[in-house]
């Protein structure tokens, strides 16, 4: 089974071959490294940039203005903060030019905690990203969706930000990408060898088009007792919690993987509230002015009288960073036990 | 476009150039009056930069696509577009936030031009960001050149104070990467002020453009009030970039004749005026008469008044369109499932 980094690589290869991708670039994105998470190894249009995030985002905008189809990478989302005004500009180019200059570009960046990343490799960006009108924002939770969301992002004519959960980039999924060979064969075909890579060339498998459409959530677990709406690395955690609660006879919790944060799938959320009456939003960005808060506000605005329990947001603590010591990280970003506690309270709440 | 080898030795050209300068000035004066009379909310623009703007506008390889020049402009470059052929009414429409504003549909301040047909990308208020963005269009043209295709160059313009932003350094670095130098004319219009702060009090470097020397970029400082000089400096820069595919920095010393913007009153200040300087020269050569000068002004005035009258009748954009074009193909943004 492909891991998420391989899935992204396959999607970018598909994009180069079939969707007109012209440039894949960023710090250490080109040869020899192919990205610090290997997401861009062996691709045809990759190149290394100066260590300059503003330059990278600016360049992506410029290439898109010139009608190219760039995919830029910020090495870790922890280092995207100095580009925020350029991200605003990318988001307003089409609107402020009254439709003249839509920007067909993808910006990808590893996101979130969970890799013992200390203060500057554990940031999340979803709360900031969803405050950038004009962008579409996606975040996969498994390799197949990583592939499908990247293809959807590449096919979309707007700026799309692709948040790749750092903690999942090396993890494998349960479903194959259409056309994906066996694991060993895939590795041999597309992973760069350790050591001298100068003469190495990948043997791309004949993978096929597969989309996870932008704006569509996935219901990854059935259930009518309560709902967890989440994304990224908290999808799997939430599924596990729900399975355990089910085996304890505590109810069937529906789990929704949002996949696209903007435009988010309101229909799926709304339906879940109407059918379960109980809802928990889980993510790992800091909790003050958090994207989950927006979703919660909307649930209250539109479904107050259909709620059977207090709706909640479980997010990271409002602290300046995620501490390196496992005790600190666990106390800061939501863990499985925190999800379990929050959803159990919701399940047990009397109506 | 082709011009006489020594355009300012050519009477017809010189008169045409002068007329464009006057039209540009009269337009700016109208825009200032509009801002002062509640016919617009804010003015910023380029009185004092006419010699530069007209020289640039006439030398641009105008059109859409990589084979033409890309323009990443500052908010003092209306005259460049006027010289390229934009009618006065376009700028008045933007000032009035008219629904017919061709640059931004009533969304942006005046002098924030954008015209895709001519590769004029959106001018933005965020100082200096165009210097981070412009290497991107230049790279697309660099690639076209590598492939043996006909390609234009990228031209970026901004002020002196803004060059303190990191974006300026970004531009120099990205434009001069070994073996991948970009075909860019990097222009700094140096009026020696950032709003109220004088350059002397903030900048230790002698010339802003000197910073390019560390990257091996050709640089040139010139008097932007002298049409002949600024014309030939732009010509030299463009020839170099077109010929070599490498970057070139041009620093033009310009006047800021009406202060920073309407926020600082937009009143006329005592600095050299490129139009007066050129006028004296034309009179001395007996290439123009006082009467003709007065006629040129009157006709520009009539042109701008007519445009203003027309725009007065135009409404703001319909309120219901405020979300349009948030996304490509006219698509709206807002709240999913509620607004779209
Ligand atoms: C990033 C940013 N910071 C501050 C401002 C506010 N501001 C607008 S114009 C200006 C001065 C710019 O001076 P300069 O770059 O020399 O250009 P000039 O206006 O003189 O042409 C400032 C500080 C801004 N628009 N953008």
XYZ file of C-alpha atoms and ligand atoms in Angstrom, chain A residues 85, chain B residues 44 49 74-76 125-128 158-163 165 189 191 193-195 256 260, ligand 1:
50
model
C -0.111 39.020 3.072
C -3.117 58.508 -4.973
C 6.167 60.976 -12.931
C 2.939 50.822 -8.607
C 0.031 53.134 -7.756
C 1.652 56.064 -9.547
C -1.746 48.478 -2.033
C 0.575 46.145 -0.169
C 3.850 47.951 -0.653
C 6.550 45.981 -2.471
C 7.736 50.510 -7.019
C 8.886 53.300 -4.732
C 12.109 53.838 -2.844
C 10.837 53.490 0.723
C 9.225 50.162 -0.075
C 12.580 48.743 -1.077
C 10.775 45.396 2.588
C 10.892 55.321 -8.858
C 10.879 60.306 -4.945
C 9.925 59.879 0.499
C 7.736 57.217 2.036
C 4.632 59.239 2.940
C 6.161 63.860 -6.121
C 1.776 61.291 -1.069
C 3.270 46.755 3.412
C 2.753 48.126 3.569
N 3.160 48.887 4.610
C 2.697 50.143 4.760
C 1.807 50.672 3.873
C 1.305 52.111 4.025
N 1.947 52.944 2.988
C 1.325 53.233 1.842
S 2.291 54.068 0.790
C 3.583 54.070 1.851
C 4.886 54.711 1.439
C 5.502 54.087 0.261
O 6.645 54.792 -0.118
P 7.464 54.398 -1.416
O 7.688 52.951 -1.470
O 8.661 55.264 -1.483
O 6.466 54.743 -2.597
P 5.851 56.175 -2.955
O 4.510 56.262 -2.288
O 6.782 57.216 -2.459
O 5.725 56.154 -4.423
C 3.229 53.426 3.039
C 4.114 53.312 4.207
C 1.389 49.845 2.810
N 0.498 50.268 1.901
N 1.882 48.603 2.679
